[in-house]
Tab-separated table of C-alpha atoms in Angstrom:
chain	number	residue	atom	x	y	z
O	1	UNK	CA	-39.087	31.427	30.612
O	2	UNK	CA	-38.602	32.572	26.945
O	3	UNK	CA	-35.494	33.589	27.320
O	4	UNK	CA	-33.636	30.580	29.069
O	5	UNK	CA	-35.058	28.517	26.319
O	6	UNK	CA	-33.680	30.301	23.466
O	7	UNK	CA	-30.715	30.221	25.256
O	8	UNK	CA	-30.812	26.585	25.568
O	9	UNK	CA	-31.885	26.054	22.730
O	10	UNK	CA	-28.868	28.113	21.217
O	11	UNK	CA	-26.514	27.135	23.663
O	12	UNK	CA	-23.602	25.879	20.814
O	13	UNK	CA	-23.494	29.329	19.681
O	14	UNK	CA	-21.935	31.040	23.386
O	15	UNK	CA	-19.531	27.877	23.557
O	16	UNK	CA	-15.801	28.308	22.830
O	17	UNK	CA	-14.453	25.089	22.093
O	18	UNK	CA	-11.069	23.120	23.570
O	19	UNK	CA	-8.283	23.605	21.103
O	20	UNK	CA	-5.131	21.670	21.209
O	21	UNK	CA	-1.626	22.384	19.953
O	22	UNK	CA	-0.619	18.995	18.117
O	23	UNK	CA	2.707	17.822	16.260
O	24	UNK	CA	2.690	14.960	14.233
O	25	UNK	CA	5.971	12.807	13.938
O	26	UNK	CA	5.735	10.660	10.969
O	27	UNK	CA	7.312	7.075	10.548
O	28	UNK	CA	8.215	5.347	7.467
O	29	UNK	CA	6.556	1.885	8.389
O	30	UNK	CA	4.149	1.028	11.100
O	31	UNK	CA	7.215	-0.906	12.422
O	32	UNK	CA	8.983	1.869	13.364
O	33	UNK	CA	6.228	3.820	14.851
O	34	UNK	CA	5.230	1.168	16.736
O	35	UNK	CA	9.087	0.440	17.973
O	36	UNK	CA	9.194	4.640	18.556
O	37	UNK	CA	5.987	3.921	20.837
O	38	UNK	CA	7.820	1.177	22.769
O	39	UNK	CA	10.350	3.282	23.464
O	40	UNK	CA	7.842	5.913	24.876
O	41	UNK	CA	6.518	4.101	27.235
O	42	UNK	CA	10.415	3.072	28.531
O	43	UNK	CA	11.027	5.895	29.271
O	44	UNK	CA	12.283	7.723	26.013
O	45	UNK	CA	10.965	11.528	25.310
O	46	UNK	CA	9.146	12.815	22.436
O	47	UNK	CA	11.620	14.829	21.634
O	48	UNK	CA	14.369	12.430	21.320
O	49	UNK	CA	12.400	10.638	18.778
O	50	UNK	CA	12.365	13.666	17.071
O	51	UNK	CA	16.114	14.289	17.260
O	52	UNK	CA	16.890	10.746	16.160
O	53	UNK	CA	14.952	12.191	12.999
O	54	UNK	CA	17.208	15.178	12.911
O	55	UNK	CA	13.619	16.933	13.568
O	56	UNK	CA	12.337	20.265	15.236
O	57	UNK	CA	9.266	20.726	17.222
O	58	UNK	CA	8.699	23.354	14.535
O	59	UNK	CA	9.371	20.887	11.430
O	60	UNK	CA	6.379	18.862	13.415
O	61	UNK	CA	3.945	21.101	14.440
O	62	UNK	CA	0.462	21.223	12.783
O	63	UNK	CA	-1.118	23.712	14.733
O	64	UNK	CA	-3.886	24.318	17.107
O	65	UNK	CA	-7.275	23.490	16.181
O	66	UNK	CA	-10.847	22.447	18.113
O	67	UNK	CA	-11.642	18.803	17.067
O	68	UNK	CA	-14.016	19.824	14.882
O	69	UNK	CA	-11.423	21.442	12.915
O	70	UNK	CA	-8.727	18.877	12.521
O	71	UNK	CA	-8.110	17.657	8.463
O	72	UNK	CA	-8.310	14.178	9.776
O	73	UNK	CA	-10.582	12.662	11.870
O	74	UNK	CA	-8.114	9.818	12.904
O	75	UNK	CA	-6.027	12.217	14.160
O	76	UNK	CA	-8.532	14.430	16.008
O	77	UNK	CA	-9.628	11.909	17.767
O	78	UNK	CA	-6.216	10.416	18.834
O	79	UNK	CA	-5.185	13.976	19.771
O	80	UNK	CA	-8.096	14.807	22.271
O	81	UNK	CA	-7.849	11.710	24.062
O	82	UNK	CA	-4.391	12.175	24.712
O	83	UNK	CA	-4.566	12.890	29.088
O	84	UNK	CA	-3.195	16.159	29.670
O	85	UNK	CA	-0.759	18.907	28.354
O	86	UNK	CA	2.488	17.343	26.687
O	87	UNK	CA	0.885	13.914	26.460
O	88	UNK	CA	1.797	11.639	23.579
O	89	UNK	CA	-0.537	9.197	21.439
O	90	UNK	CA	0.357	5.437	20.231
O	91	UNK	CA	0.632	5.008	16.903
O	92	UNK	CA	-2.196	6.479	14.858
O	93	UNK	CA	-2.731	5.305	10.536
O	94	UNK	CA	-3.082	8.786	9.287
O	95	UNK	CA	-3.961	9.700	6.092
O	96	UNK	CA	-0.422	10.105	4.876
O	97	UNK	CA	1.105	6.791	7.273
O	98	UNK	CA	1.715	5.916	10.636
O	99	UNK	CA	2.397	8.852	13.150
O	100	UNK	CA	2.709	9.458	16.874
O	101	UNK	CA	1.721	12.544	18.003
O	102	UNK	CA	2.005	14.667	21.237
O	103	UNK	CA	-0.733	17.660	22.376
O	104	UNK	CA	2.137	20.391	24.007
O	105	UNK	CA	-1.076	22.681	24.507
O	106	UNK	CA	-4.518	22.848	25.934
O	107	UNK	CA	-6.935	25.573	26.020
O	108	UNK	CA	-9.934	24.637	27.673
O	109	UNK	CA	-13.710	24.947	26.086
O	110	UNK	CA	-15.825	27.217	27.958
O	111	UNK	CA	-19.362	28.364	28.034
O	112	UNK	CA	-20.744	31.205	29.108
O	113	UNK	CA	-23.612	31.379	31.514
O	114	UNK	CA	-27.106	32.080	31.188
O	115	UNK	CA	-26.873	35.126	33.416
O	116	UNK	CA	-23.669	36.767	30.935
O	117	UNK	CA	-25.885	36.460	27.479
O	118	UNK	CA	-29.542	36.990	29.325
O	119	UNK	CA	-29.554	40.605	28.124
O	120	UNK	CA	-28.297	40.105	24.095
O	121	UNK	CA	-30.743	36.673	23.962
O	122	UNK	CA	-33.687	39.395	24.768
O	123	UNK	CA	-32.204	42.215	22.911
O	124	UNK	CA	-31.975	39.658	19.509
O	125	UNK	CA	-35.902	38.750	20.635
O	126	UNK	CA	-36.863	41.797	20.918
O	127	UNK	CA	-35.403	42.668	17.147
O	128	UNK	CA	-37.141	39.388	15.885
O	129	UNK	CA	-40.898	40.360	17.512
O	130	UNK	CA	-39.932	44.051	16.091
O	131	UNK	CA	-39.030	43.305	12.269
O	132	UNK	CA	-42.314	40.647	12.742
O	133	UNK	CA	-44.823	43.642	13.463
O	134	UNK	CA	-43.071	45.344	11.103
O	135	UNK	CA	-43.817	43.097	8.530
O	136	UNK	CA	-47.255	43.075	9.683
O	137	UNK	CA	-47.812	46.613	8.943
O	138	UNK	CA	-46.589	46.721	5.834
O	139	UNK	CA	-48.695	43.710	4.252
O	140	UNK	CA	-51.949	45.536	6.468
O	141	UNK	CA	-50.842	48.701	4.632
O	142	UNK	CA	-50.685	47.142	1.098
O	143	UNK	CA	-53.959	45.403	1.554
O	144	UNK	CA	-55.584	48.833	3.030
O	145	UNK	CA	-53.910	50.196	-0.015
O	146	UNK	CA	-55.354	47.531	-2.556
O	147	UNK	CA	-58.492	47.798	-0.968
O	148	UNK	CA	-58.700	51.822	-2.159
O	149	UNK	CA	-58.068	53.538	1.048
O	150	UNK	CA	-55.810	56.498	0.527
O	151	UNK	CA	-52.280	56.939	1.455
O	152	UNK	CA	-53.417	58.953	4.516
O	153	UNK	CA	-56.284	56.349	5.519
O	154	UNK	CA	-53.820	53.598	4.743
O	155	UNK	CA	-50.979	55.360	7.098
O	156	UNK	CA	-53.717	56.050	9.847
O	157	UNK	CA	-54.952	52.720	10.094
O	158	UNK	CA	-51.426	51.746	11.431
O	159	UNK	CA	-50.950	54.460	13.665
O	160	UNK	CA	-48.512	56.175	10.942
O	161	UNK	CA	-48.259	59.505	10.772
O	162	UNK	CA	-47.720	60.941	6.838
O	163	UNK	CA	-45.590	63.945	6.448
O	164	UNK	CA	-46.580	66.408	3.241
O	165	UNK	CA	-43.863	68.446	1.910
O	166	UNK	CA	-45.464	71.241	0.295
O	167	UNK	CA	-42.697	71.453	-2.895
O	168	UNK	CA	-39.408	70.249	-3.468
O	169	UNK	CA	-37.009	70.099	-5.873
O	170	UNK	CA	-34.842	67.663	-7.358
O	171	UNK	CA	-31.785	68.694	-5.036
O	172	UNK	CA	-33.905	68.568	-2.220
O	173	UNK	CA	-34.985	72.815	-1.845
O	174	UNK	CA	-37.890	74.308	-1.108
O	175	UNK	CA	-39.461	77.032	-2.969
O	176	UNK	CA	-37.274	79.546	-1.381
O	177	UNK	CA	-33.932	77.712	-2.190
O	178	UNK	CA	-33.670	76.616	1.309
O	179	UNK	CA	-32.372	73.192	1.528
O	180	UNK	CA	-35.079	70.670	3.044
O	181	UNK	CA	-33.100	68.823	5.754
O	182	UNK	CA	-35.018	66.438	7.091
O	183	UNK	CA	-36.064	64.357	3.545
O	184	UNK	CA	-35.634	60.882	4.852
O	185	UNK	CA	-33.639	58.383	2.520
O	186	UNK	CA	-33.448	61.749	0.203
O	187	UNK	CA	-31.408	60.498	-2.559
O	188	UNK	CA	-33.455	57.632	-3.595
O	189	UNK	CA	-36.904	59.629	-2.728
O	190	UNK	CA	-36.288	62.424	-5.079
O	191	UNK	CA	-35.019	60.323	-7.672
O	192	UNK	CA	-37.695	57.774	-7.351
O	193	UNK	CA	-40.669	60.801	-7.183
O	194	UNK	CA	-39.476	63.144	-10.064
O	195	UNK	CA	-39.931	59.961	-11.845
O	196	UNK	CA	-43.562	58.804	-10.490
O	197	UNK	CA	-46.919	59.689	-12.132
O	198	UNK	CA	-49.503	62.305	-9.951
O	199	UNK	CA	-51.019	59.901	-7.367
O	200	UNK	CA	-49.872	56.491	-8.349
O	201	UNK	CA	-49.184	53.977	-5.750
O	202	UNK	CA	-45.958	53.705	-5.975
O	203	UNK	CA	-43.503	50.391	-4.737
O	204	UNK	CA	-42.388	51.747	-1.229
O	205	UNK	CA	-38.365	52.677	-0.699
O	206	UNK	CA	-36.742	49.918	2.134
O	207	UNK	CA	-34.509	51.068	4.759
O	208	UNK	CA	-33.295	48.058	6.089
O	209	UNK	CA	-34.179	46.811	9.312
O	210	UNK	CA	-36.126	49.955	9.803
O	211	UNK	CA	-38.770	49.769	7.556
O	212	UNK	CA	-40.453	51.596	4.622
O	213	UNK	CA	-41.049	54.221	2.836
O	214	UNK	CA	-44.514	55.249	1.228
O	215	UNK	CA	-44.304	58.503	-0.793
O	216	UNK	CA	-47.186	59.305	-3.451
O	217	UNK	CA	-46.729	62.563	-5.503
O	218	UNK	CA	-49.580	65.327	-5.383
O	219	UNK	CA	-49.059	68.027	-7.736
O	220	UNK	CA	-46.163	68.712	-9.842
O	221	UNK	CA	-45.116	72.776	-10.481
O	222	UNK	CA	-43.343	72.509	-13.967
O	223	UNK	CA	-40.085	74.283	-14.059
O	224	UNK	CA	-39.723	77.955	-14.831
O	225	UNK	CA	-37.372	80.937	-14.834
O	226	UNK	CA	-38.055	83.371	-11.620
O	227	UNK	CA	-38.985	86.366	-12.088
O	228	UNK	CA	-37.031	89.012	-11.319
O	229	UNK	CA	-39.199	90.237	-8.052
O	230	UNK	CA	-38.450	86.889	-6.712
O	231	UNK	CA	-34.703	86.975	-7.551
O	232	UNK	CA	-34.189	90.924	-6.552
């Protein structure tokens, strides 16, 4: 199955990592850390270390991360293998000393199941396989092009129907005055053919993710003033 292999294969990407609130109490020596851990494990709370340090949980806090997003490895690793929700550490060399730290929250990783991202893994497939052919036709196109075929032979070789618009002007109106509505990617089409030569081959327009646009110019009316029947 296609599909359960990309999704394997991508499985990181629909996995929400554990995260972990941590604060960090900081010691001036290893010898006191490792006297504060002693007391710990009597018996003593983490937060009467911190009041013997006339300290907050606030002033201690550094946040919640995953563990791939803690500044120090040392302490990312101490941190998740604390057991449990308002577990402390022993005494863990940090980058700026020795430190104890406790974990006062734990939010669970998760990942969701194959059957909850079946239907986006084929929808992004199905997007991949489409801009692919789409590709496809344009370089068959350009090489039908190349090769002398004509913008309509070219277009009909890959099942493209042309459009003609008999006349237009540079604000997009017909003949008439009426405004052509319909004039895909209009701005950059009229600017780009009341610049282009009588049938040249001209660089098509891209619109994005879907596709191209091949335009050639057939005749060109030069400008005049109406005459008054037509105006009347």
């Amino acid at each position: 199955n296609l599909v359960r292999d990309e999704y394997e294969r991508t499985k990181d990407r629909y996995s929400t990592p554990e995260e972990r609130t941590i604060e960090q109490l900081n010691f001036a020596s290893r010898e006191d850390a490792e006297a504060a851990a002693s007391e710990l494990d009597q018996g003593k709370s983490f937060d009467e270390l911190l009041s013997e340090q006339d300290k907050t949980a606030e002033d201690v806090n550094l946040g919640t991360f995953s563990k791939a997003s803690v500044p120090d490895q040392l302490i990312a690793d101490a941190a998740f293998s604390i057991d449990g929700q308002g577990g402390t550490s022993g005494v863990v060399d940090g980058a700026f000393g020795p430190v104890i730290l406790r974990v006062t929250s734990i939010t669970p990783g998760a990942t969701r199941s194959f059957e909850e991202v079946e239907l986006e893994i084929r929808q992004e497939m199905a997007l991949v396989d489409a801009g692919n052919i789409l590709l496809d036709v344009h370089d068959a196109y350009e090489d039908a092009r190349a090769a002398g075929d004509t913008l309509v032979e070219a277009a009909t070789k890959q099942q493209l129907s042309p459009v003609t618009i008999d006349a237009v002007d540079r604000t997009g109106r017909d003949p008439s005055g009426q405004l052509i509505s319909d004039l895909p990617e209009r701005a950059t089409l009229l600017q780009e053919a009341f610049e282009a030569d009588l049938n040249i081959d001209s660089p098509p327009i891209s619109i994005g993710s879907d596709g191209f646009l091949w335009y050639e110019v057939n005749d060109i009316t030069a400008s005049r003033d109406r005459t008054l029947d037509e105006v009347r």
